[in-house]
Amino acid sequence: MKTLYFTIAIALFTALQTNAQRPKEIKNSEVKGIYLTLSDFKANKLTIPTDKLHDGDKINLKQFFISPEIISIEQDKETVYYKDSIFAIQLVNGENYRFINRTPCLIADTSYLFIYTNKTTKTEYKTSGPHRRSKEVPVTYYYFSVGNHEPVLMLNLANLRKYALTDSLVHKTVCDLYTTDEMLSKVNPQTGRFEINETMISVFTKK
């Protein structure tokens, strides 16, 4: 009996830890509006498809089945927006998210490169003797876009060199200062901007 209680306790503890690490899903009620295009985003022209003042008014992100659609209902009129066609959504707290492979990713920095983050979990496996155990661990994925901001790419040195470092001086400076992919995710705590963006801005400012 003690063994059973111990096993149940371990299972509950593991479940609690997993839920604590799992990122919080955006609630439909948290969505304020939609930026239909990049131009709208730059001009802060937010489309608010429903005022949520009538019974049944809502914006449904349809995240559970990773749907390609966002459904807006205003006075029983349904409007469909496609996640790969709009530029971003804005939450009531002011945060902006762009859908990358239908996953909402925070637009974390737009000072030069547009940098996006996705905080999630991944499963790691560990073998101990005859037993193989799994554990959910937190992980953050980083993406970027540049120019017309299509496409969105993983933030790594290979992609930066190929798509973003077209200026020879910027290319040399970035390659000299950043030697690993992990260095690209560093944020300046004083400004809240990614250091890679501050480096690129600094080079262009001095030219």
PDB file of C-alpha atoms in Angstrom:
ATOM      1  CA  MET A   1       0.000   0.000   0.000  1.00  0.00           C
ATOM      2  CA  LYS A   2       2.839   2.418   0.852  1.00  0.00           C
ATOM      3  CA  THR A   3       4.372   1.685  -2.538  1.00  0.00           C
ATOM      4  CA  LEU A   4       1.082   2.533  -4.230  1.00  0.00           C
ATOM      5  CA  TYR A   5       0.778   5.847  -2.359  1.00  0.00           C
ATOM      6  CA  PHE A   6       4.377   6.690  -3.220  1.00  0.00           C
ATOM      7  CA  THR A   7       3.778   5.920  -6.895  1.00  0.00           C
ATOM      8  CA  ILE A   8       0.647   8.087  -6.948  1.00  0.00           C
ATOM      9  CA  ALA A   9       2.500  10.934  -5.217  1.00  0.00           C
ATOM     10  CA  ILE A  10       5.307  10.801  -7.779  1.00  0.00           C
ATOM     11  CA  ALA A  11       2.781  10.808 -10.632  1.00  0.00           C
ATOM     12  CA  LEU A  12       0.966  13.828  -9.200  1.00  0.00           C
ATOM     13  CA  PHE A  13       4.218  15.712  -8.641  1.00  0.00           C
ATOM     14  CA  THR A  14       5.319  15.011 -12.222  1.00  0.00           C
ATOM     15  CA  ALA A  15       1.977  16.170 -13.575  1.00  0.00           C
ATOM     16  CA  LEU A  16       2.150  19.402 -11.579  1.00  0.00           C
ATOM     17  CA  GLN A  17       5.691  20.083 -12.752  1.00  0.00           C
ATOM     18  CA  THR A  18       4.721  19.464 -16.371  1.00  0.00           C
ATOM     19  CA  ASN A  19       1.748  21.817 -16.139  1.00  0.00           C
ATOM     20  CA  ALA A  20       3.905  24.484 -14.508  1.00  0.00           C
ATOM     21  CA  GLN A  21       6.426  24.301 -17.353  1.00  0.00           C
ATOM     22  CA  ARG A  22       3.840  24.193 -20.141  1.00  0.00           C
ATOM     23  CA  PRO A  23       3.305  27.645 -21.712  1.00  0.00           C
ATOM     24  CA  LYS A  24      -0.027  29.331 -21.133  1.00  0.00           C
ATOM     25  CA  GLU A  25      -2.273  29.215 -24.170  1.00  0.00           C
ATOM     26  CA  ILE A  26      -3.665  32.528 -25.387  1.00  0.00           C
ATOM     27  CA  LYS A  27      -7.305  32.826 -24.410  1.00  0.00           C
ATOM     28  CA  ASN A  28      -9.787  33.967 -27.027  1.00  0.00           C
ATOM     29  CA  SER A  29     -10.981  36.699 -24.659  1.00  0.00           C
ATOM     30  CA  GLU A  30      -7.416  38.121 -24.574  1.00  0.00           C
ATOM     31  CA  VAL A  31      -7.422  38.993 -28.297  1.00  0.00           C
ATOM     32  CA  LYS A  32      -8.053  42.678 -29.003  1.00  0.00           C
ATOM     33  CA  GLY A  33      -7.666  42.811 -32.774  1.00  0.00           C
ATOM     34  CA  ILE A  34      -5.844  41.822 -35.947  1.00  0.00           C
ATOM     35  CA  TYR A  35      -3.131  43.435 -38.052  1.00  0.00           C
ATOM     36  CA  LEU A  36      -4.159  42.354 -41.538  1.00  0.00           C
ATOM     37  CA  THR A  37      -0.888  43.363 -43.245  1.00  0.00           C
ATOM     38  CA  LEU A  38       2.671  44.389 -42.488  1.00  0.00           C
ATOM     39  CA  SER A  39       1.772  47.960 -43.475  1.00  0.00           C
ATOM     40  CA  ASP A  40      -1.068  47.926 -40.952  1.00  0.00           C
ATOM     41  CA  PHE A  41       1.319  46.693 -38.271  1.00  0.00           C
ATOM     42  CA  LYS A  42       3.886  49.413 -38.990  1.00  0.00           C
ATOM     43  CA  ALA A  43       1.146  52.067 -38.997  1.00  0.00           C
ATOM     44  CA  ASN A  44      -0.466  50.593 -35.873  1.00  0.00           C
ATOM     45  CA  LYS A  45      -3.717  50.211 -37.833  1.00  0.00           C
ATOM     46  CA  LEU A  46      -5.511  47.549 -35.849  1.00  0.00           C
ATOM     47  CA  THR A  47      -8.622  45.867 -37.227  1.00  0.00           C
ATOM     48  CA  ILE A  48     -11.069  45.139 -34.421  1.00  0.00           C
ATOM     49  CA  PRO A  49     -13.522  42.640 -35.934  1.00  0.00           C
ATOM     50  CA  THR A  50     -15.911  42.571 -32.979  1.00  0.00           C
ATOM     51  CA  ASP A  51     -16.730  44.967 -30.168  1.00  0.00           C
ATOM     52  CA  LYS A  52     -17.752  42.012 -27.954  1.00  0.00           C
ATOM     53  CA  LEU A  53     -20.773  43.966 -26.768  1.00  0.00           C
ATOM     54  CA  HIS A  54     -23.407  41.536 -28.035  1.00  0.00           C
ATOM     55  CA  ASP A  55     -24.277  38.054 -26.888  1.00  0.00           C
ATOM     56  CA  GLY A  56     -22.152  35.589 -28.871  1.00  0.00           C
ATOM     57  CA  ASP A  57     -19.572  38.148 -30.042  1.00  0.00           C
ATOM     58  CA  LYS A  58     -16.100  36.604 -29.928  1.00  0.00           C
ATOM     59  CA  ILE A  59     -12.772  35.970 -31.619  1.00  0.00           C
ATOM     60  CA  ASN A  60     -11.878  32.287 -31.747  1.00  0.00           C
ATOM     61  CA  LEU A  61      -8.228  31.420 -32.424  1.00  0.00           C
ATOM     62  CA  LYS A  62      -9.112  27.704 -32.762  1.00  0.00           C
ATOM     63  CA  GLN A  63      -5.782  26.620 -31.255  1.00  0.00           C
ATOM     64  CA  PHE A  64      -6.764  23.204 -29.947  1.00  0.00           C
ATOM     65  CA  PHE A  65      -6.708  21.530 -33.356  1.00  0.00           C
ATOM     66  CA  ILE A  66      -4.086  23.934 -34.764  1.00  0.00           C
ATOM     67  CA  SER A  67      -6.643  25.243 -37.232  1.00  0.00           C
ATOM     68  CA  PRO A  68      -5.507  27.502 -40.100  1.00  0.00           C
ATOM     69  CA  GLU A  69      -8.393  29.855 -39.363  1.00  0.00           C
ATOM     70  CA  ILE A  70      -9.375  32.568 -36.920  1.00  0.00           C
ATOM     71  CA  ILE A  71     -13.126  33.008 -36.597  1.00  0.00           C
ATOM     72  CA  SER A  72     -14.671  36.335 -35.608  1.00  0.00           C
ATOM     73  CA  ILE A  73     -18.351  36.644 -34.745  1.00  0.00           C
ATOM     74  CA  GLU A  74     -20.051  40.041 -34.510  1.00  0.00           C
ATOM     75  CA  GLN A  75     -23.839  40.118 -34.075  1.00  0.00           C
ATOM     76  CA  ASP A  76     -24.084  36.566 -35.456  1.00  0.00           C
ATOM     77  CA  LYS A  77     -22.063  37.481 -38.564  1.00  0.00           C
ATOM     78  CA  GLU A  78     -19.047  35.197 -38.985  1.00  0.00           C
ATOM     79  CA  THR A  79     -15.805  36.376 -40.594  1.00  0.00           C
ATOM     80  CA  VAL A  80     -12.871  34.074 -41.340  1.00  0.00           C
ATOM     81  CA  TYR A  81      -9.227  35.180 -41.243  1.00  0.00           C
ATOM     82  CA  TYR A  82      -6.386  32.859 -42.207  1.00  0.00           C
ATOM     83  CA  LYS A  83      -3.395  32.716 -39.891  1.00  0.00           C
ATOM     84  CA  ASP A  84      -0.906  32.547 -42.757  1.00  0.00           C
ATOM     85  CA  SER A  85      -2.501  35.570 -44.462  1.00  0.00           C
ATOM     86  CA  ILE A  86      -2.773  38.104 -41.636  1.00  0.00           C
ATOM     87  CA  PHE A  87       0.363  39.666 -40.190  1.00  0.00           C
ATOM     88  CA  ALA A  88      -0.310  39.492 -36.451  1.00  0.00           C
ATOM     89  CA  ILE A  89      -2.822  39.689 -33.628  1.00  0.00           C
ATOM     90  CA  GLN A  90      -2.736  42.056 -30.676  1.00  0.00           C
ATOM     91  CA  LEU A  91      -3.776  41.121 -27.154  1.00  0.00           C
ATOM     92  CA  VAL A  92      -5.534  43.413 -24.698  1.00  0.00           C
ATOM     93  CA  ASN A  93      -2.238  43.692 -22.765  1.00  0.00           C
ATOM     94  CA  GLY A  94      -0.530  45.203 -25.830  1.00  0.00           C
ATOM     95  CA  GLU A  95       1.529  42.152 -26.805  1.00  0.00           C
ATOM     96  CA  ASN A  96       1.634  41.243 -30.491  1.00  0.00           C
ATOM     97  CA  TYR A  97       1.815  37.683 -31.820  1.00  0.00           C
ATOM     98  CA  ARG A  98       2.504  36.376 -35.303  1.00  0.00           C
ATOM     99  CA  PHE A  99       1.469  32.903 -36.373  1.00  0.00           C
ATOM    100  CA  ILE A 100       4.463  30.827 -37.445  1.00  0.00           C
ATOM    101  CA  ASN A 101       3.416  27.386 -38.668  1.00  0.00           C
ATOM    102  CA  ARG A 102       0.041  28.202 -37.041  1.00  0.00           C
ATOM    103  CA  THR A 103       1.720  28.700 -33.653  1.00  0.00           C
ATOM    104  CA  PRO A 104       1.383  32.162 -32.055  1.00  0.00           C
ATOM    105  CA  CYS A 105       4.868  33.585 -31.472  1.00  0.00           C
ATOM    106  CA  LEU A 106       5.542  36.785 -29.545  1.00  0.00           C
ATOM    107  CA  ILE A 107       6.877  39.671 -31.626  1.00  0.00           C
ATOM    108  CA  ALA A 108       9.671  40.403 -29.181  1.00  0.00           C
ATOM    109  CA  ASP A 109      11.738  43.041 -31.008  1.00  0.00           C
ATOM    110  CA  THR A 110      11.209  45.104 -34.165  1.00  0.00           C
ATOM    111  CA  SER A 111      14.102  47.557 -33.810  1.00  0.00           C
ATOM    112  CA  TYR A 112      15.896  46.087 -36.878  1.00  0.00           C
ATOM    113  CA  LEU A 113      15.269  42.430 -37.533  1.00  0.00           C
ATOM    114  CA  PHE A 114      11.806  41.370 -36.465  1.00  0.00           C
ATOM    115  CA  ILE A 115      12.521  38.732 -33.817  1.00  0.00           C
ATOM    116  CA  TYR A 116       9.885  36.308 -32.577  1.00  0.00           C
ATOM    117  CA  THR A 117       9.907  33.936 -29.616  1.00  0.00           C
ATOM    118  CA  ASN A 118       7.940  30.801 -28.854  1.00  0.00           C
ATOM    119  CA  LYS A 119       8.147  29.492 -25.308  1.00  0.00           C
ATOM    120  CA  THR A 120       7.080  25.875 -25.166  1.00  0.00           C
ATOM    121  CA  THR A 121       8.227  22.498 -23.844  1.00  0.00           C
ATOM    122  CA  LYS A 122       9.955  19.505 -25.325  1.00  0.00           C
ATOM    123  CA  THR A 123      10.239  15.928 -24.145  1.00  0.00           C
ATOM    124  CA  GLU A 124      13.610  14.615 -23.032  1.00  0.00           C
ATOM    125  CA  TYR A 125      14.233  10.940 -22.403  1.00  0.00           C
ATOM    126  CA  LYS A 126      16.640   9.408 -19.924  1.00  0.00           C
ATOM    127  CA  THR A 127      17.483   5.721 -19.626  1.00  0.00           C
ATOM    128  CA  SER A 128      18.385   4.298 -16.234  1.00  0.00           C
ATOM    129  CA  GLY A 129      18.986   0.564 -16.273  1.00  0.00           C
ATOM    130  CA  PRO A 130      15.942  -1.128 -17.786  1.00  0.00           C
ATOM    131  CA  HIS A 131      13.789   1.971 -17.355  1.00  0.00           C
ATOM    132  CA  ARG A 132      13.278   4.803 -19.821  1.00  0.00           C
ATOM    133  CA  ARG A 133      11.809   7.961 -18.343  1.00  0.00           C
ATOM    134  CA  SER A 134      10.520  11.091 -20.055  1.00  0.00           C
ATOM    135  CA  LYS A 135      10.492  14.649 -18.769  1.00  0.00           C
ATOM    136  CA  GLU A 136       8.984  17.847 -20.145  1.00  0.00           C
ATOM    137  CA  VAL A 137      11.521  20.681 -20.110  1.00  0.00           C
ATOM    138  CA  PRO A 138      10.963  24.356 -21.036  1.00  0.00           C
ATOM    139  CA  VAL A 139      12.503  25.599 -24.267  1.00  0.00           C
ATOM    140  CA  THR A 140      12.351  28.832 -26.246  1.00  0.00           C
ATOM    141  CA  TYR A 141      12.544  28.902 -30.036  1.00  0.00           C
ATOM    142  CA  TYR A 142      13.682  32.062 -31.807  1.00  0.00           C
ATOM    143  CA  TYR A 143      12.752  33.221 -35.312  1.00  0.00           C
ATOM    144  CA  PHE A 144      13.403  36.315 -37.408  1.00  0.00           C
ATOM    145  CA  SER A 145      12.286  38.094 -40.547  1.00  0.00           C
ATOM    146  CA  VAL A 146      13.741  40.976 -42.524  1.00  0.00           C
ATOM    147  CA  GLY A 147      12.892  43.194 -45.498  1.00  0.00           C
ATOM    148  CA  ASN A 148       9.284  42.465 -46.453  1.00  0.00           C
ATOM    149  CA  HIS A 149       9.318  40.034 -43.507  1.00  0.00           C
ATOM    150  CA  GLU A 150       8.545  36.995 -45.617  1.00  0.00           C
ATOM    151  CA  PRO A 151       9.548  34.301 -44.952  1.00  0.00           C
ATOM    152  CA  VAL A 152      10.083  33.778 -41.219  1.00  0.00           C
ATOM    153  CA  LEU A 153      13.234  31.785 -40.432  1.00  0.00           C
ATOM    154  CA  MET A 154      14.906  30.179 -37.443  1.00  0.00           C
ATOM    155  CA  LEU A 155      17.278  32.644 -35.787  1.00  0.00           C
ATOM    156  CA  ASN A 156      20.683  31.100 -36.365  1.00  0.00           C
ATOM    157  CA  LEU A 157      23.986  32.180 -37.870  1.00  0.00           C
ATOM    158  CA  ALA A 158      23.501  30.251 -41.105  1.00  0.00           C
ATOM    159  CA  ASN A 159      20.188  31.958 -41.868  1.00  0.00           C
ATOM    160  CA  LEU A 160      21.488  35.384 -40.837  1.00  0.00           C
ATOM    161  CA  ARG A 161      24.481  35.085 -43.157  1.00  0.00           C
ATOM    162  CA  LYS A 162      22.301  33.981 -46.048  1.00  0.00           C
ATOM    163  CA  TYR A 163      19.338  36.322 -45.705  1.00  0.00           C
ATOM    164  CA  ALA A 164      20.151  39.295 -43.456  1.00  0.00           C
ATOM    165  CA  LEU A 165      23.865  40.126 -43.612  1.00  0.00           C
ATOM    166  CA  THR A 166      23.910  41.558 -47.127  1.00  0.00           C
ATOM    167  CA  ASP A 167      26.104  44.517 -46.151  1.00  0.00           C
ATOM    168  CA  SER A 168      29.791  43.516 -46.013  1.00  0.00           C
ATOM    169  CA  LEU A 169      30.610  45.593 -42.911  1.00  0.00           C
ATOM    170  CA  VAL A 170      27.567  44.310 -41.020  1.00  0.00           C
ATOM    171  CA  HIS A 171      28.443  40.776 -42.118  1.00  0.00           C
ATOM    172  CA  LYS A 172      31.986  41.044 -40.785  1.00  0.00           C
ATOM    173  CA  THR A 173      30.945  42.718 -37.521  1.00  0.00           C
ATOM    174  CA  VAL A 174      28.231  40.188 -36.725  1.00  0.00           C
ATOM    175  CA  CYS A 175      30.399  37.186 -37.647  1.00  0.00           C
ATOM    176  CA  ASP A 176      33.241  38.506 -35.476  1.00  0.00           C
ATOM    177  CA  LEU A 177      31.037  39.162 -32.436  1.00  0.00           C
ATOM    178  CA  TYR A 178      28.604  36.251 -32.635  1.00  0.00           C
ATOM    179  CA  THR A 179      30.185  32.843 -32.941  1.00  0.00           C
ATOM    180  CA  THR A 180      27.361  30.575 -31.731  1.00  0.00           C
ATOM    181  CA  ASP A 181      23.615  30.447 -32.358  1.00  0.00           C
ATOM    182  CA  GLU A 182      22.970  30.770 -28.627  1.00  0.00           C
ATOM    183  CA  MET A 183      24.585  34.226 -28.576  1.00  0.00           C
ATOM    184  CA  LEU A 184      21.898  35.525 -30.934  1.00  0.00           C
ATOM    185  CA  SER A 185      19.194  35.115 -28.287  1.00  0.00           C
ATOM    186  CA  LYS A 186      20.823  37.466 -25.770  1.00  0.00           C
ATOM    187  CA  VAL A 187      18.718  40.457 -24.729  1.00  0.00           C
ATOM    188  CA  ASN A 188      20.057  43.737 -23.357  1.00  0.00           C
ATOM    189  CA  PRO A 189      18.311  43.989 -19.954  1.00  0.00           C
ATOM    190  CA  GLN A 190      18.559  47.787 -19.994  1.00  0.00           C
ATOM    191  CA  THR A 191      16.807  48.324 -23.332  1.00  0.00           C
ATOM    192  CA  GLY A 192      14.836  45.091 -23.714  1.00  0.00           C
ATOM    193  CA  ARG A 193      16.162  44.744 -27.251  1.00  0.00           C
ATOM    194  CA  PHE A 194      18.093  41.824 -28.676  1.00  0.00           C
ATOM    195  CA  GLU A 195      21.815  42.495 -28.750  1.00  0.00           C
ATOM    196  CA  ILE A 196      22.072  41.336 -32.366  1.00  0.00           C
ATOM    197  CA  ASN A 197      19.670  44.128 -33.376  1.00  0.00           C
ATOM    198  CA  GLU A 198      21.614  46.704 -31.390  1.00  0.00           C
ATOM    199  CA  THR A 199      24.830  45.575 -33.078  1.00  0.00           C
ATOM    200  CA  MET A 200      23.359  45.903 -36.565  1.00  0.00           C
ATOM    201  CA  ILE A 201      21.844  49.321 -35.789  1.00  0.00           C
ATOM    202  CA  SER A 202      25.191  50.508 -34.405  1.00  0.00           C
ATOM    203  CA  VAL A 203      27.045  49.519 -37.569  1.00  0.00           C
ATOM    204  CA  PHE A 204      24.558  51.277 -39.852  1.00  0.00           C
ATOM    205  CA  THR A 205      24.548  54.387 -37.639  1.00  0.00           C
ATOM    206  CA  LYS A 206      28.335  54.725 -37.932  1.00  0.00           C
ATOM    207  CA  LYS A 207      28.415  54.318 -41.710  1.00  0.00           C
TER     208      LYS A 207
END
